[in-house]
GROMACS .gro file of C-alpha atoms in nm:
model
  513
    1MET     CA    1  -3.907   1.949   1.649
    2LEU     CA    2  -3.835   1.692   1.317
    3VAL     CA    3  -3.797   1.866   1.003
    4LYS     CA    4  -3.742   1.691   0.672
    5VAL     CA    5  -3.531   1.793   0.383
    6LEU     CA    6  -3.465   1.719   0.078
    7SER     CA    7  -3.158   1.602  -0.091
    8ALA     CA    8  -2.996   1.277  -0.340
    9SER     CA    9  -2.739   1.025  -0.327
   10ILE     CA   10  -2.547   1.004  -0.675
   11SER     CA   11  -2.354   0.653  -0.771
   12GLY     CA   12  -2.216   0.654  -1.076
   13LEU     CA   13  -2.460   0.854  -1.320
   14ALA     CA   14  -2.735   0.745  -1.092
   15THR     CA   15  -2.917   0.992  -0.849
   16ILE     CA   16  -3.140   0.849  -0.594
   17GLY     CA   17  -3.357   1.062  -0.341
   18VAL     CA   18  -3.270   1.105  -0.009
   19ASP     CA   19  -3.511   1.243   0.274
   20VAL     CA   20  -3.230   1.422   0.566
   21GLU     CA   21  -3.453   1.360   0.825
   22VAL     CA   22  -3.359   1.600   1.130
   23ASN     CA   23  -3.502   1.577   1.449
   24VAL     CA   24  -3.385   1.841   1.709
   25ALA     CA   25  -3.547   1.670   2.044
   26SER     CA   26  -3.627   1.893   2.355
   27ARG     CA   27  -3.473   1.620   2.641
   28GLY     CA   28  -3.215   1.434   2.665
   29LEU     CA   29  -2.809   1.481   2.679
   30PRO     CA   30  -2.638   1.693   2.371
   31ALA     CA   31  -2.554   1.507   2.118
   32PHE     CA   32  -2.549   1.466   1.738
   33GLU     CA   33  -2.560   1.180   1.577
   34VAL     CA   34  -2.559   1.067   1.166
   35VAL     CA   35  -2.754   0.734   1.044
   36GLY     CA   36  -2.833   0.570   0.742
   37LEU     CA   37  -2.561   0.452   0.624
   38PRO     CA   38  -2.307   0.717   0.624
   39SER     CA   39  -1.974   0.681   0.506
   40LYS     CA   40  -1.668   0.868   0.636
   41THR     CA   41  -1.704   1.191   0.440
   42VAL     CA   42  -2.075   1.197   0.536
   43ASP     CA   43  -1.984   1.179   0.926
   44GLU     CA   44  -1.747   1.390   0.924
   45SER     CA   45  -2.025   1.685   0.816
   46LYS     CA   46  -2.069   1.686   1.191
   47GLU     CA   47  -1.797   1.908   1.246
   48ARG     CA   48  -1.812   2.068   0.945
   49VAL     CA   49  -2.217   2.187   0.989
   50LYS     CA   50  -2.151   2.253   1.394
   51THR     CA   51  -1.852   2.499   1.350
   52ALA     CA   52  -2.051   2.646   1.002
   53ILE     CA   53  -2.307   2.745   1.192
   54VAL     CA   54  -2.144   2.877   1.503
   55ASN     CA   55  -1.894   3.072   1.315
   56SER     CA   56  -2.210   3.243   1.138
   57ASN     CA   57  -2.308   3.415   1.484
   58ILE     CA   58  -2.506   3.127   1.541
   59GLU     CA   59  -2.589   2.980   1.845
   60PHE     CA   60  -2.566   2.607   1.791
   61PRO     CA   61  -2.856   2.388   1.999
   62ALA     CA   62  -2.716   2.221   2.285
   63ARG     CA   63  -2.938   1.945   2.215
   64ARG     CA   64  -2.993   1.587   2.117
   65ILE     CA   65  -2.975   1.606   1.773
   66ILE     CA   66  -3.038   1.310   1.526
   67VAL     CA   67  -3.008   1.297   1.125
   68ASN     CA   68  -3.128   1.010   0.952
   69LEU     CA   69  -3.069   0.981   0.576
   70ALA     CA   70  -3.369   0.826   0.412
   71PRO     CA   71  -3.355   0.515   0.262
   72GLY     CA   72  -3.187   0.343   0.526
   73ASP     CA   73  -3.067   0.057   0.284
   74VAL     CA   74  -2.808   0.307   0.095
   75PRO     CA   75  -2.448   0.392   0.111
   76LYS     CA   76  -2.454   0.753   0.151
   77GLN     CA   77  -2.083   0.905   0.035
   78GLY     CA   78  -1.973   1.275  -0.058
   79SER     CA   79  -1.945   1.617   0.134
   80PHE     CA   80  -2.289   1.740  -0.043
   81TYR     CA   81  -2.503   1.661   0.285
   82ASP     CA   82  -2.354   1.931   0.518
   83LEU     CA   83  -2.599   2.217   0.319
   84PRO     CA   84  -2.926   1.984   0.383
   85ILE     CA   85  -2.846   1.882   0.745
   86ALA     CA   86  -2.738   2.232   0.829
   87VAL     CA   87  -3.033   2.348   0.694
   88GLY     CA   88  -3.271   2.131   0.923
   89ILE     CA   89  -3.075   2.204   1.196
   90LEU     CA   90  -3.125   2.636   1.150
   91ALA     CA   91  -3.507   2.514   1.070
   92ALA     CA   92  -3.573   2.385   1.377
   93VAL     CA   93  -3.421   2.666   1.579
   94ILE     CA   94  -3.508   2.951   1.427
   95GLN     CA   95  -3.795   2.812   1.267
   96PHE     CA   96  -3.841   2.924   0.931
   97LYS     CA   97  -4.077   2.689   0.707
   98ILE     CA   98  -3.879   2.510   0.423
   99PRO     CA   99  -4.044   2.604   0.039
  100LYS     CA  100  -4.198   2.331  -0.101
  101ASN     CA  101  -4.059   2.094  -0.393
  102SER     CA  102  -3.695   2.244  -0.324
  103LEU     CA  103  -3.353   2.013  -0.355
  104PHE     CA  104  -3.052   2.128  -0.109
  105PHE     CA  105  -2.735   2.021  -0.225
  106GLY     CA  106  -2.328   2.143  -0.126
  107GLU     CA  107  -2.037   2.126   0.103
  108LEU     CA  108  -1.949   2.383   0.392
  109SER     CA  109  -1.690   2.561   0.484
  110LEU     CA  110  -1.649   2.641   0.878
  111ASP     CA  111  -1.659   3.000   0.831
  112GLY     CA  112  -2.047   2.922   0.667
  113THR     CA  113  -1.973   2.976   0.322
  114LEU     CA  114  -2.050   2.702   0.051
  115ARG     CA  115  -1.761   2.541  -0.167
  116HIS     CA  116  -1.809   2.390  -0.458
  117THR     CA  117  -1.963   2.060  -0.536
  118LYS     CA  118  -1.935   1.801  -0.741
  119GLY     CA  119  -2.260   1.607  -0.894
  120ALA     CA  120  -2.426   1.972  -0.960
  121LEU     CA  121  -2.577   1.908  -1.291
  122LEU     CA  122  -2.698   1.498  -1.187
  123LEU     CA  123  -2.897   1.652  -0.890
  124ALA     CA  124  -3.085   1.896  -1.160
  125LEU     CA  125  -3.156   1.669  -1.331
  126PHE     CA  126  -3.302   1.430  -1.113
  127ALA     CA  127  -3.502   1.748  -0.959
  128LYS     CA  128  -3.664   1.821  -1.333
  129GLU     CA  129  -3.755   1.452  -1.345
  130LYS     CA  130  -3.906   1.438  -0.972
  131GLY     CA  131  -4.079   1.764  -1.070
  132LEU     CA  132  -3.919   1.973  -0.849
  133LYS     CA  133  -3.930   2.326  -0.880
  134ARG     CA  134  -3.614   2.469  -0.692
  135ILE     CA  135  -3.306   2.358  -0.591
  136PHE     CA  136  -3.068   2.549  -0.368
  137VAL     CA  137  -2.674   2.532  -0.404
  138PRO     CA  138  -2.340   2.677  -0.429
  139ARG     CA  139  -2.281   2.949  -0.582
  140SER     CA  140  -2.016   2.784  -0.801
  141CYS     CA  141  -2.218   2.527  -0.920
  142ALA     CA  142  -2.468   2.744  -1.015
  143ASN     CA  143  -2.359   2.763  -1.384
  144GLU     CA  144  -2.343   2.381  -1.413
  145ALA     CA  145  -2.720   2.316  -1.256
  146ALA     CA  146  -2.901   2.610  -1.465
  147VAL     CA  147  -2.869   2.443  -1.795
  148ILE     CA  148  -3.171   2.230  -1.708
  149GLU     CA  149  -3.464   2.399  -1.792
  150GLY     CA  150  -3.757   2.366  -1.593
  151VAL     CA  151  -3.581   2.368  -1.296
  152ASP     CA  152  -3.545   2.752  -1.094
  153VAL     CA  153  -3.173   2.711  -0.941
  154TYR     CA  154  -3.081   2.931  -0.682
  155PRO     CA  155  -2.675   3.025  -0.593
  156ILE     CA  156  -2.619   3.017  -0.258
  157ASP     CA  157  -2.266   3.201  -0.108
  158SER     CA  158  -2.327   3.126   0.285
  159LEU     CA  159  -2.573   3.010   0.595
  160ASN     CA  160  -2.663   3.338   0.646
  161GLN     CA  161  -2.761   3.448   0.292
  162LEU     CA  162  -2.986   3.133   0.302
  163ILE     CA  163  -3.140   3.240   0.638
  164GLY     CA  164  -3.228   3.578   0.497
  165TYR     CA  165  -3.428   3.421   0.251
  166PHE     CA  166  -3.548   3.201   0.446
  167LEU     CA  167  -3.701   3.494   0.666
  168GLU     CA  168  -3.798   3.747   0.366
  169HIS     CA  169  -3.490   3.971   0.439
  170ILE     CA  170  -3.291   3.919   0.120
  171ASP     CA  171  -3.380   3.833  -0.210
  172ILE     CA  172  -3.197   3.558  -0.408
  173LYS     CA  173  -3.220   3.560  -0.804
  174THR     CA  174  -3.219   3.275  -0.969
  175ALA     CA  175  -2.957   3.147  -1.203
  176LYS     CA  176  -3.034   3.201  -1.609
  177VAL     CA  177  -2.886   2.972  -1.872
  178SER     CA  178  -2.839   3.251  -2.097
  179GLN     CA  179  -2.585   3.384  -1.837
  180VAL     CA  180  -2.438   3.022  -1.886
  181ASN     CA  181  -2.360   2.975  -2.241
  182LYS     CA  182  -2.163   3.294  -2.243
  183LYS     CA  183  -1.936   3.191  -2.057
  184ILE     CA  184  -1.826   2.840  -2.190
  185PRO     CA  185  -1.463   2.896  -2.378
  186ILE     CA  186  -1.309   2.803  -2.668
  187VAL     CA  187  -1.037   2.575  -2.693
  188GLN     CA  188  -0.792   2.640  -2.949
  189PRO     CA  189  -0.596   2.296  -3.074
  190GLU     CA  190  -0.263   2.227  -3.023
  191PHE     CA  191  -0.129   2.191  -3.423
  192ASP     CA  192  -0.265   2.284  -3.670
  193MET     CA  193  -0.309   2.067  -3.941
  194ALA     CA  194  -0.090   2.310  -4.193
  195GLU     CA  195   0.150   2.294  -3.958
  196ILE     CA  196   0.226   1.909  -4.088
  197LEU     CA  197   0.450   1.844  -4.381
  198GLY     CA  198   0.380   1.563  -4.644
  199GLN     CA  199   0.180   1.270  -4.414
  200GLU     CA  200  -0.097   1.341  -4.684
  201GLN     CA  201  -0.263   0.977  -4.686
  202ALA     CA  202  -0.213   0.986  -4.317
  203LYS     CA  203  -0.437   1.355  -4.305
  204ARG     CA  204  -0.682   1.167  -4.506
  205ALA     CA  205  -0.723   0.872  -4.271
  206MET     CA  206  -0.762   1.157  -4.000
  207GLU     CA  207  -1.038   1.311  -4.201
  208ILE     CA  208  -1.259   0.992  -4.241
  209ALA     CA  209  -1.217   0.918  -3.839
  210ALA     CA  210  -1.316   1.272  -3.724
  211ALA     CA  211  -1.584   1.279  -4.016
  212GLY     CA  212  -1.756   0.899  -3.894
  213GLY     CA  213  -1.603   0.856  -3.521
  214HIS     CA  214  -1.384   0.545  -3.642
  215ASN     CA  215  -1.064   0.424  -3.461
  216LEU     CA  216  -0.735   0.466  -3.616
  217PHE     CA  217  -0.392   0.308  -3.563
  218MET     CA  218  -0.072   0.467  -3.683
  219CYS     CA  219   0.298   0.277  -3.723
  220GLY     CA  220   0.548   0.488  -3.800
  221SER     CA  221   0.929   0.601  -3.736
  222PRO     CA  222   0.997   0.824  -3.475
  223GLY     CA  223   0.939   1.204  -3.555
  224SER     CA  224   0.744   1.102  -3.844
  225GLY     CA  225   0.446   1.336  -3.678
  226LYS     CA  226   0.268   1.052  -3.572
  227THR     CA  227   0.198   1.285  -3.226
  228MET     CA  228   0.139   1.576  -3.403
  229LEU     CA  229  -0.147   1.431  -3.625
  230ALA     CA  230  -0.296   1.300  -3.305
  231ARG     CA  231  -0.328   1.636  -3.162
  232ALA     CA  232  -0.476   1.821  -3.436
  233LEU     CA  233  -0.776   1.564  -3.502
  234GLN     CA  234  -0.959   1.764  -3.202
  235GLY     CA  235  -0.910   2.089  -3.496
  236ILE     CA  236  -1.132   1.936  -3.723
  237LEU     CA  237  -1.382   1.773  -3.491
  238PRO     CA  238  -1.703   1.907  -3.531
  239MET     CA  239  -1.877   2.112  -3.185
  240LEU     CA  240  -2.093   1.871  -2.932
  241ILE     CA  241  -2.423   1.898  -3.014
  242GLY     CA  242  -2.726   1.899  -2.770
  243GLY     CA  243  -2.743   1.575  -2.652
  244GLU     CA  244  -2.379   1.501  -2.634
  245GLN     CA  245  -2.305   1.816  -2.469
  246LEU     CA  246  -2.535   1.668  -2.233
  247GLY     CA  247  -2.357   1.328  -2.185
  248VAL     CA  248  -2.024   1.440  -2.166
  249THR     CA  249  -2.111   1.694  -1.884
  250LYS     CA  250  -2.279   1.413  -1.660
  251ILE     CA  251  -1.993   1.248  -1.643
  252TYR     CA  252  -1.718   1.542  -1.611
  253SER     CA  253  -1.994   1.624  -1.293
  254ALA     CA  254  -1.993   1.324  -1.124
  255ALA     CA  255  -1.621   1.298  -1.150
  256GLY     CA  256  -1.580   1.668  -1.005
  257ARG     CA  257  -1.385   1.760  -1.324
  258ILE     CA  258  -1.647   2.046  -1.409
  259PRO     CA  259  -1.460   2.392  -1.274
  260PRO     CA  260  -1.600   2.648  -1.041
  261GLU     CA  261  -1.861   2.882  -1.262
  262GLY     CA  262  -1.822   2.597  -1.535
  263SER     CA  263  -2.110   2.512  -1.757
  264LEU     CA  264  -2.172   2.232  -2.031
  265ILE     CA  265  -1.853   2.129  -2.200
  266LYS     CA  266  -1.860   2.137  -2.578
  267ILE     CA  267  -1.548   2.056  -2.715
  268ARG     CA  268  -1.496   1.766  -2.721
  269PRO     CA  269  -1.275   1.600  -2.456
  270PHE     CA  270  -0.893   1.492  -2.602
  271ARG     CA  271  -0.763   1.243  -2.315
  272SER     CA  272  -0.388   1.130  -2.365
  273PRO     CA  273  -0.301   0.888  -2.104
  274HIS     CA  274   0.077   0.796  -1.991
  275HIS     CA  275   0.152   0.432  -2.089
  276THR     CA  276   0.225   0.340  -1.728
  277ILE     CA  277  -0.180   0.382  -1.681
  278SER     CA  278  -0.301   0.088  -1.495
  279GLN     CA  279  -0.599  -0.091  -1.553
  280VAL     CA  280  -0.816   0.080  -1.336
  281GLY     CA  281  -0.717   0.430  -1.453
  282LEU     CA  282  -0.793   0.363  -1.781
  283ILE     CA  283  -1.085   0.170  -1.782
  284GLY     CA  284  -1.264   0.316  -1.426
  285GLY     CA  285  -1.286   0.168  -1.114
  286GLY     CA  286  -1.152   0.225  -0.698
  287SER     CA  287  -1.363   0.139  -0.434
  288ARG     CA  288  -1.589   0.411  -0.499
  289PRO     CA  289  -1.590   0.397  -0.882
  290GLN     CA  290  -1.491   0.606  -1.079
  291PRO     CA  291  -1.489   0.688  -1.469
  292GLY     CA  292  -1.142   0.574  -1.621
  293GLU     CA  293  -0.970   0.726  -1.906
  294VAL     CA  294  -1.236   0.577  -2.156
  295SER     CA  295  -1.539   0.769  -2.016
  296LEU     CA  296  -1.328   1.102  -1.978
  297ALA     CA  297  -1.307   1.041  -2.345
  298HIS     CA  298  -1.710   1.022  -2.411
  299ARG     CA  299  -1.737   1.137  -2.773
  300GLY     CA  300  -1.417   1.254  -2.761
  301ILE     CA  301  -1.090   1.133  -2.872
  302LEU     CA  302  -0.876   0.894  -2.634
  303PHE     CA  303  -0.515   0.904  -2.760
  304LEU     CA  304  -0.295   0.599  -2.687
  305ASP     CA  305   0.113   0.701  -2.819
  306GLU     CA  306   0.347   0.432  -2.738
  307PHE     CA  307   0.081   0.184  -2.794
  308ASN     CA  308   0.280  -0.098  -2.760
  309GLU     CA  309   0.428  -0.006  -2.454
  310PHE     CA  310   0.110  -0.002  -2.274
  311PRO     CA  311   0.084  -0.352  -2.021
  312ARG     CA  312  -0.111  -0.575  -2.252
  313SER     CA  313  -0.350  -0.638  -1.994
  314VAL     CA  314  -0.460  -0.290  -1.964
  315LEU     CA  315  -0.492  -0.287  -2.328
  316GLU     CA  316  -0.720  -0.613  -2.341
  317ALA     CA  317  -0.954  -0.463  -2.094
  318LEU     CA  318  -1.019  -0.232  -2.411
  319ARG     CA  319  -1.195  -0.461  -2.596
  320GLN     CA  320  -1.551  -0.419  -2.432
  321PRO     CA  321  -1.544  -0.072  -2.383
  322ALA     CA  322  -1.431  -0.006  -2.718
  323GLU     CA  323  -1.711  -0.272  -2.900
  324ASP     CA  324  -1.972  -0.166  -2.660
  325GLY     CA  325  -1.919   0.168  -2.615
  326TRP     CA  326  -2.000   0.151  -2.214
  327VAL     CA  327  -1.844   0.017  -1.880
  328SER     CA  328  -2.015  -0.170  -1.626
  329ILE     CA  329  -1.826  -0.086  -1.295
  330SER     CA  330  -1.936  -0.394  -0.979
  331ARG     CA  331  -1.805  -0.351  -0.647
  332SER     CA  332  -1.923  -0.572  -0.357
  333LYS     CA  333  -2.177  -0.248  -0.245
  334GLU     CA  334  -2.176  -0.076  -0.557
  335ARG     CA  335  -2.254  -0.138  -0.936
  336VAL     CA  336  -2.221   0.186  -1.164
  337ARG     CA  337  -2.231   0.247  -1.554
  338TYR     CA  338  -2.036   0.491  -1.790
  339PRO     CA  339  -2.098   0.520  -2.115
  340CYS     CA  340  -1.769   0.550  -2.326
  341GLU     CA  341  -1.866   0.626  -2.706
  342PHE     CA  342  -1.464   0.735  -2.778
  343MET     CA  343  -1.244   0.761  -3.111
  344LEU     CA  344  -0.928   0.505  -2.997
  345ILE     CA  345  -0.625   0.689  -3.200
  346ALA     CA  346  -0.316   0.493  -3.144
  347SER     CA  347   0.039   0.559  -3.221
  348ALA     CA  348   0.345   0.265  -3.270
  349ASN     CA  349   0.699   0.232  -3.368
  350PRO     CA  350   0.685  -0.093  -3.644
  351CYS     CA  351   0.994  -0.226  -3.413
  352PRO     CA  352   1.159  -0.139  -3.069
  353CYS     CA  353   1.419   0.100  -3.234
  354GLY     CA  354   1.133   0.265  -3.453
  355TYR     CA  355   1.373   0.226  -3.766
  356LEU     CA  356   1.235  -0.072  -3.910
  357HIS     CA  357   1.163   0.060  -4.344
  358HIS     CA  358   1.317   0.367  -4.247
  359PRO     CA  359   1.460   0.472  -4.561
  360LYS     CA  360   1.820   0.609  -4.385
  361LYS     CA  361   1.871   0.453  -4.055
  362PRO     CA  362   1.921   0.121  -4.042
  363CYS     CA  363   1.705  -0.111  -3.788
  364ALA     CA  364   1.897  -0.273  -3.521
  365CYS     CA  365   1.649  -0.520  -3.396
  366THR     CA  366   1.658  -0.863  -3.437
  367GLN     CA  367   1.333  -1.033  -3.613
  368ARG     CA  368   1.256  -1.225  -3.287
  369GLU     CA  369   1.278  -0.909  -3.159
  370ILE     CA  370   1.024  -0.745  -3.343
  371GLU     CA  371   0.787  -1.023  -3.366
  372LYS     CA  372   0.775  -1.015  -2.947
  373TYR     CA  373   0.751  -0.605  -2.971
  374ARG     CA  374   0.454  -0.618  -3.202
  375LYS     CA  375   0.297  -0.966  -2.995
  376LYS     CA  376   0.200  -0.703  -2.736
  377VAL     CA  377  -0.082  -0.553  -2.926
  378SER     CA  378  -0.336  -0.883  -2.995
  379GLY     CA  379  -0.497  -0.966  -3.241
  380PRO     CA  380  -0.881  -0.922  -3.115
  381ILE     CA  381  -0.788  -0.530  -3.007
  382LEU     CA  382  -0.650  -0.412  -3.379
  383ASP     CA  383  -0.961  -0.613  -3.537
  384ARG     CA  384  -1.143  -0.370  -3.319
  385ILE     CA  385  -0.986  -0.069  -3.514
  386ASP     CA  386  -1.122   0.073  -3.863
  387LEU     CA  387  -0.856   0.253  -3.969
  388HIS     CA  388  -0.478   0.133  -4.005
  389VAL     CA  389  -0.255   0.368  -4.165
  390ASP     CA  390   0.134   0.394  -4.211
  391VAL     CA  391   0.302   0.723  -4.118
  392PRO     CA  392   0.648   0.726  -4.324
  393ALA     CA  393   0.965   0.945  -4.233
  394VAL     CA  394   0.989   1.288  -4.348
  395ASP     CA  395   1.306   1.376  -4.546
  396ILE     CA  396   1.332   1.780  -4.396
  397LYS     CA  397   1.519   1.850  -4.764
  398GLU     CA  398   1.193   1.786  -4.931
  399PHE     CA  399   1.069   2.102  -4.731
  400SER     CA  400   1.319   2.302  -4.601
  401GLY     CA  401   1.251   2.668  -4.816
  402ASN     CA  402   0.948   2.531  -5.018
  403GLU     CA  403   0.733   2.807  -4.822
  404GLN     CA  404   0.528   2.787  -5.189
  405LEU     CA  405   0.459   2.414  -5.064
  406LYS     CA  406   0.332   2.506  -4.680
  407THR     CA  407   0.122   2.750  -4.795
  408ASN     CA  408  -0.077   2.539  -5.002
  409LEU     CA  409  -0.127   2.296  -4.736
  410GLU     CA  410  -0.507   2.278  -4.589
  411THR     CA  411  -0.535   2.392  -4.277
  412SER     CA  412  -0.757   2.250  -3.988
  413GLU     CA  413  -1.041   2.517  -4.042
  414GLN     CA  414  -1.104   2.364  -4.420
  415ILE     CA  415  -1.151   2.021  -4.356
  416GLN     CA  416  -1.347   2.093  -4.043
  417LYS     CA  417  -1.601   2.241  -4.263
  418ARG     CA  418  -1.618   1.888  -4.452
  419VAL     CA  419  -1.622   1.687  -4.159
  420VAL     CA  420  -1.906   1.890  -4.003
  421LEU     CA  421  -2.092   1.806  -4.331
  422ALA     CA  422  -2.060   1.496  -4.342
  423ARG     CA  423  -2.197   1.475  -3.989
  424LYS     CA  424  -2.486   1.668  -4.036
  425LEU     CA  425  -2.644   1.417  -4.332
  426GLN     CA  426  -2.540   1.139  -4.026
  427GLN     CA  427  -2.731   1.293  -3.787
  428GLU     CA  428  -3.038   1.358  -4.067
  429ARG     CA  429  -3.004   0.982  -4.146
  430PHE     CA  430  -2.979   0.830  -3.752
  431ALA     CA  431  -3.256   1.099  -3.629
  432LYS     CA  432  -3.524   0.865  -3.514
  433GLU     CA  433  -3.234   0.562  -3.403
  434ASP     CA  434  -3.027   0.609  -3.087
  435VAL     CA  435  -2.673   0.695  -3.319
  436TYR     CA  436  -2.469   0.962  -3.402
  437THR     CA  437  -2.200   0.874  -3.617
  438ASN     CA  438  -2.166   0.573  -3.841
  439SER     CA  439  -1.907   0.391  -3.654
  440GLU     CA  440  -2.190   0.335  -3.399
  441MET     CA  441  -2.393   0.147  -3.591
  442LYS     CA  442  -2.532  -0.236  -3.583
  443ASN     CA  443  -2.612  -0.452  -3.810
  444SER     CA  444  -2.940  -0.408  -3.842
  445HIS     CA  445  -2.879   0.001  -3.931
  446ILE     CA  446  -2.644  -0.126  -4.191
  447LYS     CA  447  -2.859  -0.342  -4.402
  448LYS     CA  448  -3.068   0.010  -4.368
  449TYR     CA  449  -2.833   0.230  -4.484
  450CYS     CA  450  -2.574   0.144  -4.640
  451ILE     CA  451  -2.705  -0.018  -4.970
  452LEU     CA  452  -2.482  -0.194  -5.158
  453SER     CA  453  -2.475  -0.248  -5.551
  454LYS     CA  454  -2.423  -0.526  -5.701
  455GLU     CA  455  -2.039  -0.447  -5.824
  456VAL     CA  456  -1.951  -0.330  -5.448
  457LYS     CA  457  -2.063  -0.671  -5.301
  458GLN     CA  458  -1.818  -0.860  -5.533
  459LEU     CA  459  -1.543  -0.607  -5.469
  460LEU     CA  460  -1.627  -0.667  -5.028
  461ARG     CA  461  -1.686  -1.020  -5.129
  462ARG     CA  462  -1.347  -1.063  -5.316
  463ALA     CA  463  -1.182  -0.847  -5.034
  464GLY     CA  464  -1.330  -1.069  -4.736
  465VAL     CA  465  -1.176  -1.337  -4.895
  466ALA     CA  466  -0.793  -1.219  -4.961
  467PHE     CA  467  -0.785  -1.048  -4.647
  468GLN     CA  468  -0.909  -1.289  -4.493
  469LEU     CA  469  -1.168  -1.079  -4.300
  470SER     CA  470  -1.339  -1.154  -3.944
  471ALA     CA  471  -1.726  -1.054  -3.949
  472ARG     CA  472  -1.626  -0.738  -3.711
  473SER     CA  473  -1.367  -0.620  -4.000
  474TYR     CA  474  -1.625  -0.678  -4.314
  475PHE     CA  475  -1.880  -0.470  -4.138
  476LYS     CA  476  -1.610  -0.206  -4.006
  477MET     CA  477  -1.509  -0.157  -4.424
  478ILE     CA  478  -1.878  -0.103  -4.521
  479LYS     CA  479  -1.858   0.162  -4.240
  480VAL     CA  480  -1.641   0.402  -4.310
  481SER     CA  481  -1.717   0.327  -4.714
  482ARG     CA  482  -2.037   0.507  -4.614
  483THR     CA  483  -1.852   0.744  -4.429
  484ILE     CA  484  -1.648   0.804  -4.728
  485ALA     CA  485  -1.944   0.878  -4.910
  486ASP     CA  486  -2.078   1.115  -4.670
  487LEU     CA  487  -1.756   1.316  -4.713
  488GLU     CA  488  -1.796   1.331  -5.104
  489GLY     CA  489  -2.235   1.390  -5.030
  490ALA     CA  490  -2.290   1.083  -5.175
  491GLN     CA  491  -2.610   0.905  -5.123
  492GLU     CA  492  -2.541   0.572  -5.234
  493ILE     CA  493  -2.170   0.380  -5.154
  494ASN     CA  494  -1.993   0.302  -5.477
  495ALA     CA  495  -1.677   0.073  -5.590
  496SER     CA  496  -1.447   0.398  -5.529
  497HIS     CA  497  -1.581   0.436  -5.153
  498MET     CA  498  -1.520   0.064  -5.088
  499ALA     CA  499  -1.178   0.040  -5.272
  500GLU     CA  500  -1.030   0.380  -5.083
  501SER     CA  501  -1.141   0.178  -4.754
  502LEU     CA  502  -0.965  -0.121  -4.837
  503GLN     CA  503  -0.650   0.096  -4.844
  504TYR     CA  504  -0.663   0.142  -4.463
  505ARG     CA  505  -0.638  -0.223  -4.409
  506PRO     CA  506  -0.305  -0.340  -4.225
  507LYS     CA  507  -0.035  -0.363  -4.481
  508ALA     CA  508   0.044  -0.716  -4.400
  509GLN     CA  509  -0.289  -0.820  -4.569
  510ILE     CA  510  -0.243  -0.591  -4.834
  511LYS     CA  511   0.095  -0.776  -4.859
  512ASP     CA  512  -0.015  -1.113  -4.871
  513LEU     CA  513  -0.309  -1.041  -5.193
   0.00000   0.00000   0.00000
């Protein structure tokens, strides 16, 4: 008897339909084979399926069973074919009807229960795209899949429960979207802006970066507050909106990073890899391409502390992702593309010892050591960073015992309100564009939405000549100015907005004026 069960294959963020064809022959020696370019994981499903059926108190057929995963020229990877294979075998033996337009997806435990399986959101999106009415997934994945409206998600606990549903002995209630939204946790940032003493210019730069999604580079002595500033940044960013939520959740679903009972991600990601990370770990890759830190930071923050300590080859690999907002990973059998629209927040010391230009501690580095240290970060990488700010050392004597100063500091919540208003202006401005923030604007968007007066153009032209700006830096200054204007609620960019953006150029350029 031949039974066809619908499933899917996931490659990166793309989903391809797979027909799981199960043939249980009435003649021939007992055998169990899987064909259709299965990986080692898929081939091992034979033992999981057989043991799960036996431990569910169902007799496994002593017949010749051939499972074909069609199309046969597409490599099949993952453990989510367990459920469709088991359903095909059971349908042939027990002879129940499988509902039409149904998709099956899930990994089996040896006792017949279903385990949490990555990629449920991508499966639900595929089902909606193809007009399929229902999907059957492990219960721990139901919240993840149920956020896609128009598809009935049936949470399954075990094979016995699924058989009882097909034989109409029991009923399975579909997962509801309203139930999903109540389970989304709210994560508090590690630091509040009010906890950071001094550093008003750096805080202002953080606010501008958050409002426009700009990259930021901080340079300062050890203990000046660079790491605290970066970790407080998440607290002033707005929540992810609809399209952003779905984009981020798709990446985490493909990577298997959504926990059981998890659902849509609403908090902007904060990724902070150690400087010993490999290029594959940062950009993504592997024999089976997986998203790297740049993609896991999509629509959020990628914080690279001790920027100069990262291997040069790793930093150079950031060029294309930081500029294009996506990364393409090619292998001999597979090519995937992951989005990576992230805010790059980098921090570094001014020299190897960290105390160059420190008001009290002398620097022990030679000029050659300083030049070698700074050359670890190339000009093209620094040119892709919108805001450069110095974070000077803080004299504790100025703040110790001054309780009034501590209470007058702005909190993250107060700063976040201004950032949210600025982001709303950008949402309205780019409502008909495939752009979310000012930092994502292309040259065509700049000409359309960043009209400069004659006075501003003259100021920008003088700055371009004095700073010897590249074309990229020239347009980045306009983007930053647009964000500063949005924070003030101004419709047009004026000279004060452009003048403030000039303050966030590298100090080496400013000294050359």
